[in-house]
Tab-separated table of C-alpha atoms in Angstrom:
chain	number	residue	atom	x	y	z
A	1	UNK	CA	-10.516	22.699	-2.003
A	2	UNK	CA	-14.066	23.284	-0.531
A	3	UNK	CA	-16.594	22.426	-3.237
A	4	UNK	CA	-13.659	21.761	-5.717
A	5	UNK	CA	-13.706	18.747	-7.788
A	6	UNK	CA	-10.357	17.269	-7.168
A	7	UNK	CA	-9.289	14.523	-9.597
A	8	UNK	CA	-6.815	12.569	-7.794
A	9	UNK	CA	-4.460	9.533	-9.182
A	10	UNK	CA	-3.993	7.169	-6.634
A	11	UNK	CA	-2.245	3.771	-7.297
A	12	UNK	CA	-5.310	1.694	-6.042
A	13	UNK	CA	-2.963	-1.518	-8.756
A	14	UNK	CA	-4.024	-4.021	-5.696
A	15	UNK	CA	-3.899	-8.135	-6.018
A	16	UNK	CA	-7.507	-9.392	-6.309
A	17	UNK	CA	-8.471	-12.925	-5.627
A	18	UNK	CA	-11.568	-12.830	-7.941
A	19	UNK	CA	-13.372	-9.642	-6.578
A	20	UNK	CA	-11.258	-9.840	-3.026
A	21	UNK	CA	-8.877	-7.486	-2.287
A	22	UNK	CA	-5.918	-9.575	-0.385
A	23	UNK	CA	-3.647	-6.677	0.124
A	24	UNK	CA	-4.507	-3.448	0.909
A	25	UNK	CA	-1.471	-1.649	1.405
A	26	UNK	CA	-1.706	0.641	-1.476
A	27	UNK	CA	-5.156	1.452	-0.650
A	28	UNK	CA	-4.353	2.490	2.971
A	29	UNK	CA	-1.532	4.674	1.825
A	30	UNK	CA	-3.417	6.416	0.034
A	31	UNK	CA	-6.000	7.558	2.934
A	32	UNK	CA	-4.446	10.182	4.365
A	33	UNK	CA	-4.627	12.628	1.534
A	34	UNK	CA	-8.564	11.282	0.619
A	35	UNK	CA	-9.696	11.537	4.254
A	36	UNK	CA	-7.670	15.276	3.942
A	37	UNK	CA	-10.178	15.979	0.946
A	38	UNK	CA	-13.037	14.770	2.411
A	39	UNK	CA	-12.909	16.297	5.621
A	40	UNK	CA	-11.948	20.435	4.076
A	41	UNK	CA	-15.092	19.636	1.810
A	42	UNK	CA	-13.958	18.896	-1.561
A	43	UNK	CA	-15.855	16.600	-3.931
A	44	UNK	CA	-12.814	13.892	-4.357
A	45	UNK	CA	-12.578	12.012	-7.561
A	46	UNK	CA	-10.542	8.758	-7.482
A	47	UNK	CA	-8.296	7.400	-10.715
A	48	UNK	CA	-6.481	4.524	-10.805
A	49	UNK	CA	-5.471	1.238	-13.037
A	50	UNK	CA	-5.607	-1.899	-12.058
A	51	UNK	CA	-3.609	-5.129	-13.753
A	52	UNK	CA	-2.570	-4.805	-17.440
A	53	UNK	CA	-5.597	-5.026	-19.625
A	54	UNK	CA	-5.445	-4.935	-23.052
A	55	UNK	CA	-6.337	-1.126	-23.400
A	56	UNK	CA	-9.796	-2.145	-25.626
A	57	UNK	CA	-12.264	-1.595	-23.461
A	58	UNK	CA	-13.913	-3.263	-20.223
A	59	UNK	CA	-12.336	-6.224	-18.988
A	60	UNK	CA	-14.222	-7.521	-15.544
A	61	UNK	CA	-11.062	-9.036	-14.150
A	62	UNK	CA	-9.637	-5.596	-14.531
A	63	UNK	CA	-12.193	-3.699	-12.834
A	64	UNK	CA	-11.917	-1.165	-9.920
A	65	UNK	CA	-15.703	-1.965	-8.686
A	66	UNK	CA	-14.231	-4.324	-5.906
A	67	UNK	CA	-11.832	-1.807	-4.579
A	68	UNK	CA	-14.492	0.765	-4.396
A	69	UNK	CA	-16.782	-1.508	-2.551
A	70	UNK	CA	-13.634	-1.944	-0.033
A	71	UNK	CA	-12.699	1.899	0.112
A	72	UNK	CA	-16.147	2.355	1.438
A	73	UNK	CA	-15.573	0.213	4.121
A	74	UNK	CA	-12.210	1.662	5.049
A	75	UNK	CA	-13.489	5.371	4.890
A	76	UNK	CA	-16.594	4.497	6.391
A	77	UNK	CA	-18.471	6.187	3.557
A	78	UNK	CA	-20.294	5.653	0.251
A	79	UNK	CA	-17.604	5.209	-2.844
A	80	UNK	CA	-19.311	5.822	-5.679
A	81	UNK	CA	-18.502	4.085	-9.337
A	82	UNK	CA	-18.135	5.323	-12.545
A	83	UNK	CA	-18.719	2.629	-15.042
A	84	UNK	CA	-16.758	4.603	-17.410
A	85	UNK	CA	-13.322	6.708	-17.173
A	86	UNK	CA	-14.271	9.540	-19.076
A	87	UNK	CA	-17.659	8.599	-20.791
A	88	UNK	CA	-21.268	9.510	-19.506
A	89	UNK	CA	-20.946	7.497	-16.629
A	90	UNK	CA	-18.212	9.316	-15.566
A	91	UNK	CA	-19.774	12.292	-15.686
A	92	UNK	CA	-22.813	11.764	-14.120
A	93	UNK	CA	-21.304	10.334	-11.464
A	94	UNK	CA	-19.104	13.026	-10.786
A	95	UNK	CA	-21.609	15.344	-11.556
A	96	UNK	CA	-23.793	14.082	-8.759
A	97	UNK	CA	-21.072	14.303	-5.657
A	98	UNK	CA	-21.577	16.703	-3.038
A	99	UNK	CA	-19.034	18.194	-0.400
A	100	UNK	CA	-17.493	15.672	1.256
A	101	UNK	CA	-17.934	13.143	-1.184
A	102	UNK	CA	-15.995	10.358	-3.157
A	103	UNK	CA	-16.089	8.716	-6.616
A	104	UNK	CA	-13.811	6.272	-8.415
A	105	UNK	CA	-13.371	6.129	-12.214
A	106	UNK	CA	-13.374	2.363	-13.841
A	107	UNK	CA	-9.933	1.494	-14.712
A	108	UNK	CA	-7.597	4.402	-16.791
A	109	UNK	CA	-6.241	1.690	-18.917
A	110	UNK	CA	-9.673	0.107	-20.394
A	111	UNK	CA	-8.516	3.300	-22.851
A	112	UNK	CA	-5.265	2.681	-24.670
A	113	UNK	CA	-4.962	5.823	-24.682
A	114	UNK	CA	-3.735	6.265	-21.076
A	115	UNK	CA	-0.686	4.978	-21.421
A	116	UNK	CA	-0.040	6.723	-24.884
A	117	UNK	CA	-0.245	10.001	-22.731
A	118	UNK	CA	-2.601	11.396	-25.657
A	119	UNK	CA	-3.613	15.098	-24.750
A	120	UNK	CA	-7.695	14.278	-25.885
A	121	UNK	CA	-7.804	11.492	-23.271
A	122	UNK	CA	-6.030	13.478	-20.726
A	123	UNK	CA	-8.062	16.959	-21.512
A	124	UNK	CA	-11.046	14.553	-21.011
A	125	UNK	CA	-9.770	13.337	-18.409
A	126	UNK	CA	-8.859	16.912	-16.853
A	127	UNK	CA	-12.830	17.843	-17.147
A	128	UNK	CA	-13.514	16.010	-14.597
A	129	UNK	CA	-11.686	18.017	-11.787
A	130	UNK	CA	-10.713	21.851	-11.301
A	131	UNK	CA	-7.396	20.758	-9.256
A	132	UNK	CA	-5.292	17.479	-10.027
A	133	UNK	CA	-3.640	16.023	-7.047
A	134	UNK	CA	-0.947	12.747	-7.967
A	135	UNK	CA	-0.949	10.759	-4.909
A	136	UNK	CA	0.596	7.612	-6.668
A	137	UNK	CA	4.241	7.686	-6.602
A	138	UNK	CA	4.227	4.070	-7.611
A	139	UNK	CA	3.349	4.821	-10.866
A	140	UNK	CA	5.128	8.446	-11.253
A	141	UNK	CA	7.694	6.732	-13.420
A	142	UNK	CA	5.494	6.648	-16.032
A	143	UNK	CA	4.164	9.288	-18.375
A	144	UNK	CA	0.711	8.370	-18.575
A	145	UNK	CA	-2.450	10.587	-19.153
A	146	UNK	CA	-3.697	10.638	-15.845
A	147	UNK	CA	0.077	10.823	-14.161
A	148	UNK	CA	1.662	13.660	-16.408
A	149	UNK	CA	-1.112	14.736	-19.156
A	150	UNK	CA	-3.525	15.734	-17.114
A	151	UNK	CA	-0.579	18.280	-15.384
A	152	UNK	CA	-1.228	20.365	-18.400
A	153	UNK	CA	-4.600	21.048	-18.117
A	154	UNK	CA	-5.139	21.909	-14.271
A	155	UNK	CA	-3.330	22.918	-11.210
A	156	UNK	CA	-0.947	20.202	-10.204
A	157	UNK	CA	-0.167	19.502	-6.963
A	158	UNK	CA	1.612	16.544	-4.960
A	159	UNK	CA	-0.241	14.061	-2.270
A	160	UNK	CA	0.850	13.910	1.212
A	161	UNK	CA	1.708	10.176	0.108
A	162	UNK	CA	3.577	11.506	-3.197
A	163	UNK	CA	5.077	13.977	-1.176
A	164	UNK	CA	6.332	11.486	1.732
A	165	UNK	CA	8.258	9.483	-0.491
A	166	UNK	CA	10.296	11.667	-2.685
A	167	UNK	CA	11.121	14.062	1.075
A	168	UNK	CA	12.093	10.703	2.360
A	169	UNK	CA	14.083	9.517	-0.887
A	170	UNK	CA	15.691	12.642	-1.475
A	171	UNK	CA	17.001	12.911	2.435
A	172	UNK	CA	18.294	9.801	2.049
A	173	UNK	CA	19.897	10.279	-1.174
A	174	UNK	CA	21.609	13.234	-0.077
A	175	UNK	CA	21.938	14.080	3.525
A	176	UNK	CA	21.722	9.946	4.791
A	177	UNK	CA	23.382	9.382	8.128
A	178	UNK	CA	26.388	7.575	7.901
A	179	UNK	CA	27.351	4.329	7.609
A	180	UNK	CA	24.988	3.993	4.712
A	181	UNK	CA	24.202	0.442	4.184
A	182	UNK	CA	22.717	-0.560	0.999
A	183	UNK	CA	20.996	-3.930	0.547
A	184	UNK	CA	20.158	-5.193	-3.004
A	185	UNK	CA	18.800	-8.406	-3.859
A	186	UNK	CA	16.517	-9.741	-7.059
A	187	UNK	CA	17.090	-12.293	-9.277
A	188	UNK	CA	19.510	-9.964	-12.310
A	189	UNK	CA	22.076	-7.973	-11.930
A	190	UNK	CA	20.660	-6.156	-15.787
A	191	UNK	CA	18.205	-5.003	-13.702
A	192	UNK	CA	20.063	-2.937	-10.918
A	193	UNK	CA	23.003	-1.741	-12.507
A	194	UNK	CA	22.258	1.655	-12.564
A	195	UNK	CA	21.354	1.609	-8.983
A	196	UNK	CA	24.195	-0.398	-8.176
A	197	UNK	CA	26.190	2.576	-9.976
A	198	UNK	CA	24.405	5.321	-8.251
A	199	UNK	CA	24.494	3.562	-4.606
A	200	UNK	CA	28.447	2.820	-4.543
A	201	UNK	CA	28.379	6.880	-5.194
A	202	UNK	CA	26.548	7.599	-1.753
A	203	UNK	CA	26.949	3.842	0.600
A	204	UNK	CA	29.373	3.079	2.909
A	205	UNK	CA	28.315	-0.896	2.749
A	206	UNK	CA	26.537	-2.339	-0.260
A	207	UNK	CA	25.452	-6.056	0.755
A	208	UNK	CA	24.446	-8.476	-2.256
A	209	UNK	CA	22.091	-11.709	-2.528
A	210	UNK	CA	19.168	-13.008	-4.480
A	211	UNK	CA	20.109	-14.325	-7.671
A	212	UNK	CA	22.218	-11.491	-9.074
A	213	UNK	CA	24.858	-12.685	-6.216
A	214	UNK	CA	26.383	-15.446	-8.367
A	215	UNK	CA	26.902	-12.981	-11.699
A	216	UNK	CA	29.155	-11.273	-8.951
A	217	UNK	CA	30.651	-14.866	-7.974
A	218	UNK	CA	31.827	-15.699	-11.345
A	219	UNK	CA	33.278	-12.416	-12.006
A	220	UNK	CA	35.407	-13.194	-8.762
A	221	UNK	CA	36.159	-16.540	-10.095
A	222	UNK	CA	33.983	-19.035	-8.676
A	223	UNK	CA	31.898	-21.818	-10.161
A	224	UNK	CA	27.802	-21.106	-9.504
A	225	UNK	CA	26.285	-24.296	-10.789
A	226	UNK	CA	23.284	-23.929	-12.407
A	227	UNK	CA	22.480	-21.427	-10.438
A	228	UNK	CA	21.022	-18.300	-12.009
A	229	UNK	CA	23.749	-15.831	-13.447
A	230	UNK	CA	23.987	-13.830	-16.634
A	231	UNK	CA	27.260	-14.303	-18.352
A	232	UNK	CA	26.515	-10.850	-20.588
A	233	UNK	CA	27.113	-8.908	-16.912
A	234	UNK	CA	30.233	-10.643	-15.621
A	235	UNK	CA	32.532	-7.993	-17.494
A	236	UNK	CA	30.560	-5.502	-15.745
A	237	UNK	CA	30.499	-6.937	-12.212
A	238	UNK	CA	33.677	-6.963	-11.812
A	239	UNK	CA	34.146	-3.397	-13.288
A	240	UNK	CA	31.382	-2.495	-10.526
A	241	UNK	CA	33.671	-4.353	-7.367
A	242	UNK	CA	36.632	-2.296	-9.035
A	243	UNK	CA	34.672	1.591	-8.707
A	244	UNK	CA	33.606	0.201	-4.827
A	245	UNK	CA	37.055	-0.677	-4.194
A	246	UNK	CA	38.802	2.544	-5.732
A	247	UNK	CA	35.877	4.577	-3.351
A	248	UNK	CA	36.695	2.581	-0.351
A	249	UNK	CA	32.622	1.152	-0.780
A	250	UNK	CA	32.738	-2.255	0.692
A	251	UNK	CA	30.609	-4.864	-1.405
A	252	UNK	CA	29.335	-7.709	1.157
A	253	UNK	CA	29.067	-10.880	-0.835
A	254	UNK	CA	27.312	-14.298	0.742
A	255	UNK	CA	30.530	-16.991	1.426
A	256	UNK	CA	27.639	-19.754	2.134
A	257	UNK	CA	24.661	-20.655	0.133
A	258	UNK	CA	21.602	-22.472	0.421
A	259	UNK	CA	21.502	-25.112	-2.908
A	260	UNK	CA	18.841	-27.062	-4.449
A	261	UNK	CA	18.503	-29.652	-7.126
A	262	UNK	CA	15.759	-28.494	-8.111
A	263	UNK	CA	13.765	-25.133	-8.238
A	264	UNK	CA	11.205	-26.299	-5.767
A	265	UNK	CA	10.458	-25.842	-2.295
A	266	UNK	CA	10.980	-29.594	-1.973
A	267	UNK	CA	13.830	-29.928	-3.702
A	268	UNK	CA	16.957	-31.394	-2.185
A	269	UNK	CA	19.271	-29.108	-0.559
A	270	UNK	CA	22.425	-28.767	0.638
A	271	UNK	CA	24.322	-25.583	2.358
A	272	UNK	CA	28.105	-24.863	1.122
A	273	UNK	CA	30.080	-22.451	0.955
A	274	UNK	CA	30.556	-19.967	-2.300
A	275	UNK	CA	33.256	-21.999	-3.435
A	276	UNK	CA	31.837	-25.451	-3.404
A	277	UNK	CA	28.674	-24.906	-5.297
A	278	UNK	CA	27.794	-28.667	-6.665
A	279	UNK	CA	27.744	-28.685	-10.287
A	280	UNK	CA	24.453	-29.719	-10.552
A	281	UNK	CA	22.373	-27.836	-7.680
A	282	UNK	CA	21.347	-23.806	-7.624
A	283	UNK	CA	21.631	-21.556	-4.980
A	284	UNK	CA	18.134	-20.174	-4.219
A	285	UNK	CA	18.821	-18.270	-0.936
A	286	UNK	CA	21.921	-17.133	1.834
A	287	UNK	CA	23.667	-19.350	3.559
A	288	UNK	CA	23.380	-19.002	7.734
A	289	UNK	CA	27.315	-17.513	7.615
A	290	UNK	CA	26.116	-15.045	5.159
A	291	UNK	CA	23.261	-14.100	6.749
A	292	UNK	CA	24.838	-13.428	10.105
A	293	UNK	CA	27.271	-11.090	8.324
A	294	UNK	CA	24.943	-9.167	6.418
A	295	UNK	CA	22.771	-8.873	10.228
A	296	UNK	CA	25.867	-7.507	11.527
A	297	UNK	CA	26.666	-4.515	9.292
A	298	UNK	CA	22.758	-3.527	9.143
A	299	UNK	CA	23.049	-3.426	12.561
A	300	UNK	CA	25.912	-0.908	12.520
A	301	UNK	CA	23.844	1.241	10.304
A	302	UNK	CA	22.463	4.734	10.886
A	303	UNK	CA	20.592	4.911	7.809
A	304	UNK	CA	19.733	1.837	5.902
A	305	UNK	CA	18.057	1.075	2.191
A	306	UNK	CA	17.035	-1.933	0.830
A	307	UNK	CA	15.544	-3.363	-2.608
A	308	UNK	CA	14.796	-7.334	-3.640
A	309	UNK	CA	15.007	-10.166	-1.687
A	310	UNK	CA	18.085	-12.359	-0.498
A	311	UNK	CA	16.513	-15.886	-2.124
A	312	UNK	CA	13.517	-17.100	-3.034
A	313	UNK	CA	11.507	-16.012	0.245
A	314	UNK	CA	8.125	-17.263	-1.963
A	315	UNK	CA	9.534	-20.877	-0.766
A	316	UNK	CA	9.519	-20.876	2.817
A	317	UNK	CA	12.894	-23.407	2.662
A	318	UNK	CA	14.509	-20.911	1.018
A	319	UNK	CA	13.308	-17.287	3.033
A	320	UNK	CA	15.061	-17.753	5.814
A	321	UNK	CA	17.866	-14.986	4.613
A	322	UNK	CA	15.184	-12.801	3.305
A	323	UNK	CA	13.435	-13.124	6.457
A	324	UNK	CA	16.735	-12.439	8.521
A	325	UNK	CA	17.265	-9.042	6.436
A	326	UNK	CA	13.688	-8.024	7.358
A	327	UNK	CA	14.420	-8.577	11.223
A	328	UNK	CA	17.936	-7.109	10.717
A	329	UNK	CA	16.307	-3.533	9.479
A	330	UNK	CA	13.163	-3.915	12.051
A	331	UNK	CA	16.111	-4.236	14.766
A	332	UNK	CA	18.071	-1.877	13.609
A	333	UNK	CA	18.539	2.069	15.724
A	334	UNK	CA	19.085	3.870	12.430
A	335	UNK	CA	16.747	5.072	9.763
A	336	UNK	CA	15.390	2.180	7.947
A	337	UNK	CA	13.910	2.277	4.328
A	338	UNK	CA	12.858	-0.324	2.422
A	339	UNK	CA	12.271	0.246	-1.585
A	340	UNK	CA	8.923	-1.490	-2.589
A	341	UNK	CA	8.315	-4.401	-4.421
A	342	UNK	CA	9.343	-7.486	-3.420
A	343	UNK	CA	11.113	-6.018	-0.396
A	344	UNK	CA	7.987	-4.585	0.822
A	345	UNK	CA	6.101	-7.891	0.012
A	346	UNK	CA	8.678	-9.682	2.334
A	347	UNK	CA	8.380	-7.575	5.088
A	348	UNK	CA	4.796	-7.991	5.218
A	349	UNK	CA	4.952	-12.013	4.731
A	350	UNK	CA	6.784	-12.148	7.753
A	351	UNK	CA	4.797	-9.412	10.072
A	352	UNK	CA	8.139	-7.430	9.532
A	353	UNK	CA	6.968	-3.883	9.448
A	354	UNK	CA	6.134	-2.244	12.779
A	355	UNK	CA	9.727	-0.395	13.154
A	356	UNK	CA	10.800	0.198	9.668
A	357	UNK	CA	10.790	3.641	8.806
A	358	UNK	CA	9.312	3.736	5.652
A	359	UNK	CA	8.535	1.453	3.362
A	360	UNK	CA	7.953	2.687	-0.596
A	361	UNK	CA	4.665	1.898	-2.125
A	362	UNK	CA	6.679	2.057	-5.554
A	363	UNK	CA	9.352	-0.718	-6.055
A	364	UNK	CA	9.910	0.370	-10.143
A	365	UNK	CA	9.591	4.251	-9.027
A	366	UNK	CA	11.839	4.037	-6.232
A	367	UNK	CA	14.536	2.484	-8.198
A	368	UNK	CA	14.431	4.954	-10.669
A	369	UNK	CA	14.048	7.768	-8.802
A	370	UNK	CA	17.894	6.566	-6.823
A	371	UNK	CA	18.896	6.329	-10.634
A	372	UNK	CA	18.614	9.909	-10.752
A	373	UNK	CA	15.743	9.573	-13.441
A	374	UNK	CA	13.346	11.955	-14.152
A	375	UNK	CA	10.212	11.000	-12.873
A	376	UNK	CA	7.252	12.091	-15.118
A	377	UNK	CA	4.948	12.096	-12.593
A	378	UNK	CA	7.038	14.115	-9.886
A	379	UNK	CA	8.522	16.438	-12.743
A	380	UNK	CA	4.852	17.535	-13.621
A	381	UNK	CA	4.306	18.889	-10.091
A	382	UNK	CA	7.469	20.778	-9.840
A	383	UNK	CA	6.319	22.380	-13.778
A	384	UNK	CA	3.025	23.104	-12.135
């Protein structure tokens, strides 16, 4: 890659408070394949979006200038900034690096064309490297210009980041040290049924909470309140506990909960078991029985995966199962992954993360990559 222009997607999608970066996770796990560049001499260009803008053009609260102003500070090095994504900017500014040196291109999706994966943006796009490198596996579920287009137009290869998580989610998918426990949480049950479906294939334990825990209730028979459940997905619960049953999977449900009257951290509460939910109150977290159970069978565990959040950990009266699954996996001997999103987000809240084994920088990607999807962005690099 010496004197090589080497356009690299990275997912630099970081929370901003006003020009602040307040979490740089993504940003960090992205380092070791741009200090890689740096240091063998190439001239690294940066791509990334940030937020959801409208796709018409520059919107400041959408702009990558902030993160380039902190990427200099992490690196220890000048970040320059294209104004542009593709325009003269752009160009100039890549135009102008030398060996060694890093850029970063204003936010892909200023251009609505980015997300339309049209071949003029990403040829454009293309023209601005002579090697494409996809380092952002949190957005490789989506086939975008500058995640698949740009494929077409230059030699593809993977990141060492893009490269760590599908080795680590393919091991685990396929060679995982048994007992396999799976831990899924989030507030629907719509949203994880094809994970559900593809984890009772491969787990020896799958352990449920979050909201999508009382959709499972009722299609055992119990009365959930008002708590948050989606009648549509009853049927299919309990078609879900059947397949685990017929493949000897055991499904860990909570038999306490933590209620509220209210969905507000200073709401009344009261903790009951599964079957004595008040009529009027919603569970919005594990109850202390529940948690101890779930603690138990992660601690059994040699390998370990585990996606959304036991209750509503945002609250801290209702995080304390959340938290307890987070100390359960940073206790635990076995090999401990933990899927993105929310999961990661938790972890992190509560200083969580020292002896988990890896933690995914894509919650959406992750998911769909244990689906068995095709990943646009990973399927690119093995077309290269």
């Amino acid at each position: 890659v010496a004197g090589k222009r080497v356009l690299c997607r990275v997912d630099f999608n970081v929370p901003l408070d006003g020009t602040t970066v307040t979490d740089d996770t993504r940003i960090r796990a992205a380092l070791p394949t741009i200090e890689s560049l740096i240091e063998r001499g190439a001239k690294v260009v940066l791509c990334s979006h940030l937020g959801r803008p409208e796709g018409t053009g520059y919107q400041a609260e959408f702009s990558l200038k902030p993160v380039a102003e902190y990427l200099s500070k992490v690196l220890g090095k000048p970040v320059a900034f294209a104004e542009d994504t593709i325009g003269e900017s752009a160009k100039a500014t890549v135009a102008s690096l030398g060996n060694g040196d890093v850029c970063l291109l204003e936010n892909l999706r200023f251009d609505k064309r980015e997300k339309k994966n049209d071949p003029e943006f990403a040829k454009e796009l293309a023209s601005l490297g002579d090697i494409y490198v996809n380092d952002a596996f949190g957005a490789a579920h989506r086939a975008h210009a500058s995640t698949a287009g740009v494929a077409a137009f230059l030699p593809a290869y993977a990141g060492a980041l893009m490269t760590k998580e599908v080795t680590t989610l393919t091991s685990m998918l396929d060679k995982p040290n048994h007992p396999f426990v799976a831990i899924l949480g989030g507030s629907k049950v719509s949203d994880k049924v094809a994970v559900i479906d593809a984890l009772i294939d491969k787990c020896d334990s799958l352990i449920i909470g979050g909201g999508m825990c009382f959709t499972f209730l009722v299609a055992q028979g119990y009365t959930v309140g008002t708590s948050l459940m989606e009648q549509d997905w009853v049927e299919r619960a309990a078609q879900m506990l059947e397949k685990a049953k017929a493949q000897g999977v055991s499904i860990l449900l909570p038999s306490d909960v933590v209620c509220a009257d209210a969905f507000a951290n200073d709401a009344n509460t009261v903790t009951c078991g599964v079957d004595a939910i008040p009529s009027d109150m919603m569970g919005l977290d594990i109850g202390p029985a529940t948690t101890k159970a779930y603690a138990e069978a992660i601690a059994g565990a040699k390998t370990v995966f585990w996606n959304g959040p036991m209750g509503v950990f945002e609250m801290d009266n209702f995080a304390a199962g959340t938290k307890a699954i987070a100390e359960a996996l940073n206790e635990c001997a076995g090999t401990t992954v933990v899927g993105g999103g929310d999961s990661a987000a938790a972890a992190r809240k509560f200083d969580l993360e020292a002896n988990i084994s890896h933690i995914s920088t894509g919650g959406g990607a992750s998911l769909e990559f244990l689906e068995g999807k095709v990943l646009p962005g990973v399927a690119c690099l093995l077309d290269a």
